[in-house]
JSON list of C-alpha atoms in Angstrom, two decimals:
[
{"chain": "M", "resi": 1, "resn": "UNK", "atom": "CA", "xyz": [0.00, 0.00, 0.00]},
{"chain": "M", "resi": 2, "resn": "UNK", "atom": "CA", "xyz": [1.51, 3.35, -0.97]},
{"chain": "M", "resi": 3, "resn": "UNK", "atom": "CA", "xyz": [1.69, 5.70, 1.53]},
{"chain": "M", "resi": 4, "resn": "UNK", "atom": "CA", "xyz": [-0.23, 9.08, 2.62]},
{"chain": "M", "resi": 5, "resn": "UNK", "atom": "CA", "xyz": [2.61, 10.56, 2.27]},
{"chain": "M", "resi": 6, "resn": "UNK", "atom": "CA", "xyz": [4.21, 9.32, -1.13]},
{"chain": "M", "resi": 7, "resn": "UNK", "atom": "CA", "xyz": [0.63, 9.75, -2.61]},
{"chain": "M", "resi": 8, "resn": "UNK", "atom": "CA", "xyz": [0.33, 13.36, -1.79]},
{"chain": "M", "resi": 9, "resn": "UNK", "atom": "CA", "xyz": [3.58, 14.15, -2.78]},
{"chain": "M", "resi": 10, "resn": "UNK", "atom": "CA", "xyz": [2.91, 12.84, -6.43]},
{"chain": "M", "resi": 11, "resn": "UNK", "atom": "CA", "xyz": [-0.13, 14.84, -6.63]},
{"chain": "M", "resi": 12, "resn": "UNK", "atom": "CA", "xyz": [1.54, 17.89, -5.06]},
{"chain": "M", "resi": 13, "resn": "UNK", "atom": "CA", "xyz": [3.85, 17.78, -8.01]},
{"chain": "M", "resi": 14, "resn": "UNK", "atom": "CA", "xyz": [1.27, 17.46, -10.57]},
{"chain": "M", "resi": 15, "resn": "UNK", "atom": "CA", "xyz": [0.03, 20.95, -9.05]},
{"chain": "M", "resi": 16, "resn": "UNK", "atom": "CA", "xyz": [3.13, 22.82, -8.72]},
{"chain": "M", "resi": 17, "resn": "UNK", "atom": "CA", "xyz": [3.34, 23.26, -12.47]},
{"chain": "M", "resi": 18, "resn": "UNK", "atom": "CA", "xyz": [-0.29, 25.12, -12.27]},
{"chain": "M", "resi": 19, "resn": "UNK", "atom": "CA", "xyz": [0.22, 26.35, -8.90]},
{"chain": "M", "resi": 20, "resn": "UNK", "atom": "CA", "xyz": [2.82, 27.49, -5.84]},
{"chain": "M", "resi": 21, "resn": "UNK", "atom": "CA", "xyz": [3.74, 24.54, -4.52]},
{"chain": "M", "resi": 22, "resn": "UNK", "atom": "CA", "xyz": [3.65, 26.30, -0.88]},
{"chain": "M", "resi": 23, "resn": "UNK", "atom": "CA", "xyz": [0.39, 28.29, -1.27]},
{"chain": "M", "resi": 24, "resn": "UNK", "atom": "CA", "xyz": [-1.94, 25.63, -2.61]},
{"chain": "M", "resi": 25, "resn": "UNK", "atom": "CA", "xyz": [-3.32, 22.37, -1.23]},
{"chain": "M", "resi": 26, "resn": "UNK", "atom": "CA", "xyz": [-5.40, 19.66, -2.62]},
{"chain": "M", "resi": 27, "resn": "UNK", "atom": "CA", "xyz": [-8.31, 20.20, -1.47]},
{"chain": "M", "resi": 28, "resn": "UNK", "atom": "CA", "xyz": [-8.22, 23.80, -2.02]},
{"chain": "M", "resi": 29, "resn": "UNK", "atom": "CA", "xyz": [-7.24, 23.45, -5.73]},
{"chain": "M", "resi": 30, "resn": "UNK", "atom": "CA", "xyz": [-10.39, 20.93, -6.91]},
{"chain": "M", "resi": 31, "resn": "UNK", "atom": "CA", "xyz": [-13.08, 22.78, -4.36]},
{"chain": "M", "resi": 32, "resn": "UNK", "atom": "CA", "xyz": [-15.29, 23.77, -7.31]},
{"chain": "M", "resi": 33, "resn": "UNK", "atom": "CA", "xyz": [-15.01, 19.99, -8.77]},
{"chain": "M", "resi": 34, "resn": "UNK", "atom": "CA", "xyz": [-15.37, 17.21, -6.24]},
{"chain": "M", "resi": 35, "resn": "UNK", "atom": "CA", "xyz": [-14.22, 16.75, -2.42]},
{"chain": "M", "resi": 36, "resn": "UNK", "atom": "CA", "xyz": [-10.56, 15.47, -1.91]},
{"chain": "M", "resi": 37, "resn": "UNK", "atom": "CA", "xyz": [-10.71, 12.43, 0.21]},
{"chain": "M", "resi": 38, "resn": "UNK", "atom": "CA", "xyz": [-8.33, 10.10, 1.89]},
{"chain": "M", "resi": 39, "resn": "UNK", "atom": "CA", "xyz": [-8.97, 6.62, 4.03]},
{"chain": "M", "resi": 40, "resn": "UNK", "atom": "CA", "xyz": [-7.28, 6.85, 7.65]},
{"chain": "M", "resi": 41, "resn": "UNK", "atom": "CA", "xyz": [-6.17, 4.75, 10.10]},
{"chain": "M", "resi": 42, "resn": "UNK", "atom": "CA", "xyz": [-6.35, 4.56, 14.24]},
{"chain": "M", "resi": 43, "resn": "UNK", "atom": "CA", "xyz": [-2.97, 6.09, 14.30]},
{"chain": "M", "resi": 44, "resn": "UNK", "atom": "CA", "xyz": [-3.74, 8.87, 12.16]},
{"chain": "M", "resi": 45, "resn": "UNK", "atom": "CA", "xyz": [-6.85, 9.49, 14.05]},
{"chain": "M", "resi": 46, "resn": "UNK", "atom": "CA", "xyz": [-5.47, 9.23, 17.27]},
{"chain": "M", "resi": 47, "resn": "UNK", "atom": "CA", "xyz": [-2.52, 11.61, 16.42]},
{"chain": "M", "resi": 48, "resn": "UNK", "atom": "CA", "xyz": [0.43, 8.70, 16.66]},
{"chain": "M", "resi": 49, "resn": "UNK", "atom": "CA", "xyz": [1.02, 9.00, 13.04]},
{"chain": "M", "resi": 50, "resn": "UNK", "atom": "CA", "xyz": [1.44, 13.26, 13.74]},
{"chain": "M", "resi": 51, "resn": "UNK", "atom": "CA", "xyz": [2.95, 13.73, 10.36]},
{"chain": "M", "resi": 52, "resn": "UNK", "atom": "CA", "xyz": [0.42, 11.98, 8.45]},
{"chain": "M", "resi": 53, "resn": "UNK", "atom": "CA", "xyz": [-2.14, 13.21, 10.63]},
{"chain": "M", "resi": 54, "resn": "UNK", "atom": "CA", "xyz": [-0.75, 17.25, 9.79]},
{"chain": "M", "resi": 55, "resn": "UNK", "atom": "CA", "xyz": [-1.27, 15.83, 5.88]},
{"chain": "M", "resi": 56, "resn": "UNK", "atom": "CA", "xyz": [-4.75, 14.78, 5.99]},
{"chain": "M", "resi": 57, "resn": "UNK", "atom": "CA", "xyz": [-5.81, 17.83, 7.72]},
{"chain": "M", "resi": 58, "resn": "UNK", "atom": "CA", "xyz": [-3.90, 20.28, 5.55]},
{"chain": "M", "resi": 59, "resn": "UNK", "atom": "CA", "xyz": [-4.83, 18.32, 2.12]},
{"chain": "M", "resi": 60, "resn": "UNK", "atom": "CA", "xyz": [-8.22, 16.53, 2.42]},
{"chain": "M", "resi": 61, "resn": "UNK", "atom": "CA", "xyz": [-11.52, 17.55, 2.99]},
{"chain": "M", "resi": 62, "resn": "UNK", "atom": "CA", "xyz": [-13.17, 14.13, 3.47]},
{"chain": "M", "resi": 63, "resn": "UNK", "atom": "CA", "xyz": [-11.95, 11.44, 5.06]},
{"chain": "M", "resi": 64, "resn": "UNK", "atom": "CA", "xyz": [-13.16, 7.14, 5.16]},
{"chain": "M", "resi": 65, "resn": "UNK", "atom": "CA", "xyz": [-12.06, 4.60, 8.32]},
{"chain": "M", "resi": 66, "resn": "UNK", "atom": "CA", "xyz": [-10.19, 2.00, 7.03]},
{"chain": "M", "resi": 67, "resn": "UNK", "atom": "CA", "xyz": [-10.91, -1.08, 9.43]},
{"chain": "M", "resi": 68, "resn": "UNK", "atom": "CA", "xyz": [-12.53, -0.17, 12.68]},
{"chain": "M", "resi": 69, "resn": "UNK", "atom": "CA", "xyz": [-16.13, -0.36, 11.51]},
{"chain": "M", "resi": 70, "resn": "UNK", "atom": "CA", "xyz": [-15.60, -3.00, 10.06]},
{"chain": "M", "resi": 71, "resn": "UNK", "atom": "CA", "xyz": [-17.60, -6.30, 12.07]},
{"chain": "M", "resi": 72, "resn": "UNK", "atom": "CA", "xyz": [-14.09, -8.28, 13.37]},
{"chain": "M", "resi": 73, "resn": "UNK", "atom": "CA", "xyz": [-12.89, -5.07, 15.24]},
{"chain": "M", "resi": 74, "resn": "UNK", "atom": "CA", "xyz": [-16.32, -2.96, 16.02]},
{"chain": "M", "resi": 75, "resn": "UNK", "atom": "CA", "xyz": [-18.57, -5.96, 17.11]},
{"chain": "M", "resi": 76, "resn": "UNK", "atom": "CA", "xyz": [-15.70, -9.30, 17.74]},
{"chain": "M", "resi": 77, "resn": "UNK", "atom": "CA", "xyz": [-17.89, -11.50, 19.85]},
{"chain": "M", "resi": 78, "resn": "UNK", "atom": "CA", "xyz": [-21.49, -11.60, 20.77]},
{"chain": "M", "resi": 79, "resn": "UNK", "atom": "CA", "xyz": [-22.70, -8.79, 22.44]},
{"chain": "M", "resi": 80, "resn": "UNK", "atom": "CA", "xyz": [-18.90, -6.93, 22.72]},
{"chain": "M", "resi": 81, "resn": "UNK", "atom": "CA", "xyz": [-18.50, -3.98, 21.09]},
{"chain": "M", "resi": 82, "resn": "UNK", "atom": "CA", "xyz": [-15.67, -1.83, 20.58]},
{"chain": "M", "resi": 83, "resn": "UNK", "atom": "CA", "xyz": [-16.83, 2.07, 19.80]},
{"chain": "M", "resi": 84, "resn": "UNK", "atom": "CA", "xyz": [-13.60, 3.42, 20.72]},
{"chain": "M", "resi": 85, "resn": "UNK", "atom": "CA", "xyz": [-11.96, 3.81, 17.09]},
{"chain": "M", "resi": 86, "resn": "UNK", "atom": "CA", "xyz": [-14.82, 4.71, 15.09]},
{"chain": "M", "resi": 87, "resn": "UNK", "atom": "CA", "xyz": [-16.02, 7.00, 17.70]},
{"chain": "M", "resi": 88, "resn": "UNK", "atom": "CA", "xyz": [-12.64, 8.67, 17.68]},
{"chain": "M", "resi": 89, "resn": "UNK", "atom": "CA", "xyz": [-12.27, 8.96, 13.87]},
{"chain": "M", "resi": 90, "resn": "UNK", "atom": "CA", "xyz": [-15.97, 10.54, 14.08]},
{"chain": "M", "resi": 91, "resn": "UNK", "atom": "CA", "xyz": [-14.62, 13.44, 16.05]},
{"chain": "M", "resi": 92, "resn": "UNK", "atom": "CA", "xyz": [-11.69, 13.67, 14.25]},
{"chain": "M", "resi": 93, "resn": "UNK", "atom": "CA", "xyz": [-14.00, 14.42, 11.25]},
{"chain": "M", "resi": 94, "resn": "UNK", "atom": "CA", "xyz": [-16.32, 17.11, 12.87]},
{"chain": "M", "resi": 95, "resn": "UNK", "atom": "CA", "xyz": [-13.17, 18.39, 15.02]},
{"chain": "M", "resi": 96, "resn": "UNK", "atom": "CA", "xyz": [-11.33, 19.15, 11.62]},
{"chain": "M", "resi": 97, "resn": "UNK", "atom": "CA", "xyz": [-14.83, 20.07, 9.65]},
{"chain": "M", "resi": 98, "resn": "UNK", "atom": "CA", "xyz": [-15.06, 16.98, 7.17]},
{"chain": "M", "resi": 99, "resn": "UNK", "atom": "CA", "xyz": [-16.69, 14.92, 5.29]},
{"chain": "M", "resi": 100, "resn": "UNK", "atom": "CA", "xyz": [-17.23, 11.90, 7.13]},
{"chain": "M", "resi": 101, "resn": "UNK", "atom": "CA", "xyz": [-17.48, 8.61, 5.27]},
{"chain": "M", "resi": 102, "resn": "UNK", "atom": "CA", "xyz": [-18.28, 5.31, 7.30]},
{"chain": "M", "resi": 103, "resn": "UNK", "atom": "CA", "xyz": [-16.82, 2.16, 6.15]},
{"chain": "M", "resi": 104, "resn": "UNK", "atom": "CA", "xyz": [-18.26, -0.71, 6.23]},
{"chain": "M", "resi": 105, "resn": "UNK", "atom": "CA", "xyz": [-21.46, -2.26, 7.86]},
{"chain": "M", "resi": 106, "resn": "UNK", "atom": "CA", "xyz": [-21.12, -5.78, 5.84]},
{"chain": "M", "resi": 107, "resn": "UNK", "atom": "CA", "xyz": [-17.64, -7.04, 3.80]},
{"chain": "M", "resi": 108, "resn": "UNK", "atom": "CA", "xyz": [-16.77, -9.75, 2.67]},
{"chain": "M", "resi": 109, "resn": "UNK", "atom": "CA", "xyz": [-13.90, -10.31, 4.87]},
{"chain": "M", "resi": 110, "resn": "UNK", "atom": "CA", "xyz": [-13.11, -9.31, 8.28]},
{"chain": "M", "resi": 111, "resn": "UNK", "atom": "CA", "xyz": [-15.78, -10.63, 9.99]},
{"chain": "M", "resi": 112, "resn": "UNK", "atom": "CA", "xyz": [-16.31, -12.52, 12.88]},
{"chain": "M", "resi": 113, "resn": "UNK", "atom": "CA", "xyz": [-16.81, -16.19, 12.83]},
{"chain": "M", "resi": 114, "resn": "UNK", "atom": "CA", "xyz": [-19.40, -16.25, 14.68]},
{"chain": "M", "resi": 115, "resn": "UNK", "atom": "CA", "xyz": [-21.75, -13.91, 12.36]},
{"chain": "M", "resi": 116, "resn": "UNK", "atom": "CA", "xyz": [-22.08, -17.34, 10.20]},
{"chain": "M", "resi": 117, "resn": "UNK", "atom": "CA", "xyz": [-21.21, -20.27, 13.05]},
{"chain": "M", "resi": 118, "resn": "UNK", "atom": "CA", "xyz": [-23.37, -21.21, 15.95]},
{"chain": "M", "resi": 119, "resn": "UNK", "atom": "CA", "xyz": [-21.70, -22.29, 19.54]},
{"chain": "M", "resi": 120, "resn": "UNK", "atom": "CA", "xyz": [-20.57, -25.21, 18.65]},
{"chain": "M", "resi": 121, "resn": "UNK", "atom": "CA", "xyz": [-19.15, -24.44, 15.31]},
{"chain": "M", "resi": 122, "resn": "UNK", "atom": "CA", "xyz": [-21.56, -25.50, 12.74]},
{"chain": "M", "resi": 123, "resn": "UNK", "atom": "CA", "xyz": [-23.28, -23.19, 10.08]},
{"chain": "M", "resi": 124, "resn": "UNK", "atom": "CA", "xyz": [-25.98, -20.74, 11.05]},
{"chain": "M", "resi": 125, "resn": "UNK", "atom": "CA", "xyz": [-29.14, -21.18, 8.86]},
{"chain": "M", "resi": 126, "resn": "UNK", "atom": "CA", "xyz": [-29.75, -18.42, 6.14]},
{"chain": "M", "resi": 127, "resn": "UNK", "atom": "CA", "xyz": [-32.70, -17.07, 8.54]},
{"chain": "M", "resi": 128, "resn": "UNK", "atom": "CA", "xyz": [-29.80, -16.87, 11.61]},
{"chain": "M", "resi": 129, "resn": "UNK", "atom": "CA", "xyz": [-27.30, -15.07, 9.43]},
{"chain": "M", "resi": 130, "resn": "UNK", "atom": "CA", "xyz": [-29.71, -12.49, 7.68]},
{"chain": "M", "resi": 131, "resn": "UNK", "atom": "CA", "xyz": [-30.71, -11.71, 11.57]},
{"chain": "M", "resi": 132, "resn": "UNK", "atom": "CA", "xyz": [-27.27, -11.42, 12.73]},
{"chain": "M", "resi": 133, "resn": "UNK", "atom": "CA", "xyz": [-26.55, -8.51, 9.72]},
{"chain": "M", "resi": 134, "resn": "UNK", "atom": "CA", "xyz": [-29.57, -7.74, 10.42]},
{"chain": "M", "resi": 135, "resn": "UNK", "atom": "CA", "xyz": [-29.32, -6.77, 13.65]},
{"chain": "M", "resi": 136, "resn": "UNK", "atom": "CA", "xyz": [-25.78, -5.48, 13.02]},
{"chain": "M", "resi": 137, "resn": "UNK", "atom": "CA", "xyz": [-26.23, -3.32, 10.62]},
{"chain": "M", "resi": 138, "resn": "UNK", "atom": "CA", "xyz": [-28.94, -1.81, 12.85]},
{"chain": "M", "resi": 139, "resn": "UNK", "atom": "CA", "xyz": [-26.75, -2.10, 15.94]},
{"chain": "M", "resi": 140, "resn": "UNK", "atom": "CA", "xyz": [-23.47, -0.09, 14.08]},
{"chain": "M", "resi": 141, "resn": "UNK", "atom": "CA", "xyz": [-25.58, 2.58, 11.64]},
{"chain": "M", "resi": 142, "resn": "UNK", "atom": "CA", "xyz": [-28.10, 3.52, 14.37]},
{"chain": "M", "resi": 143, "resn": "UNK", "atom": "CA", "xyz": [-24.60, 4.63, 16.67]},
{"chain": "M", "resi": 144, "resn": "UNK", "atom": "CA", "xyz": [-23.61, 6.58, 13.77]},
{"chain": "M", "resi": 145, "resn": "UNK", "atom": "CA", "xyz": [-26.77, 7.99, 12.31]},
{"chain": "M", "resi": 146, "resn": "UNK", "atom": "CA", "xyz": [-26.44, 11.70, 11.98]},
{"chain": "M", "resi": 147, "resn": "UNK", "atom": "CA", "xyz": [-22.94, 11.31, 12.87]},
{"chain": "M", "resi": 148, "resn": "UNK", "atom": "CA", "xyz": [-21.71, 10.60, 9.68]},
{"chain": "M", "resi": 149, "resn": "UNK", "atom": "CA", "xyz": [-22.37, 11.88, 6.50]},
{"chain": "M", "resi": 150, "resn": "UNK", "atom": "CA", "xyz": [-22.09, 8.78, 4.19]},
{"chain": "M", "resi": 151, "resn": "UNK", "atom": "CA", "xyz": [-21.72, 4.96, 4.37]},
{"chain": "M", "resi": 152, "resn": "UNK", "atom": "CA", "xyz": [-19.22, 3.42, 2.07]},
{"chain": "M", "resi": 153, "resn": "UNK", "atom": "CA", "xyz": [-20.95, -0.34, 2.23]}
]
């Protein structure tokens, strides 16, 4: 995966030959087309990546969550949740005015086992597992309902 870094600094130089290098940033330079987005991480939420952090809120005006709403992480084991990410990466958003794009009530991967295998290990019927997302998908978009401004599902 190509950096934050590396990937701004190509794009940066595709705008220096249009624009100052120092005066301009990305989002600034394509407000009248589209947004300028970017998918973060904890650590670039939380502040532990500071330099990519200082990047994101400089260039971008939107921003996605890369893995904590995703089921493994936000919802691991029946009835366990863990808010703590996504709620952070939430406030990032609003704290730095953007776009806030939630990713992802169902994938394909990254889910928990037990969304799809009962107690003792054996499938859950097709009526179990369409309650389970069900109920999940309930569960993780009524927490962030008016909180976000977009679901990338």
């Amino acid at each position: 995966m190509i950096s934050i870094s590396k990937t701004l600094c190509y794009s940066l130089l595709l705008l220096s030959s249009n624009y100052c290098f120092a005066q301009i940033t990305l989002k600034e330079a394509y407000k009248d087309a589209f947004m300028m987005g970017v998918a973060v991480n904890d650590g670039v939420v939380s502040g532990r990546d500071k330099d990519s952090q200082n990047i994101v809120v400089k260039q971008f005006n939107t921003i996605t969550i890369e893995n904590s709403m995703k089921a493994e992480r936000i919802n691991p084991k029946p009835g366990i949740f863990n808010y703590e990410p996504a709620d952070a990466f939430v406030e990032f958003g609003k704290k730095n005015n953007m776009f806030i794009v939630a990713h992802t009530l169902v994938w394909h991967n990254q889910t928990p086992v037990w969304f799809f295998q009962n107690e003792d290990g054996k499938p859950k019927t097709k009526e179990e597992v369409t309650e389970r997302l069900r109920e999940h998908i309930k569960t993780i978009a009524g927490r962030y309902a008016g909180k976000v401004n977009a679901w990338d599902v």
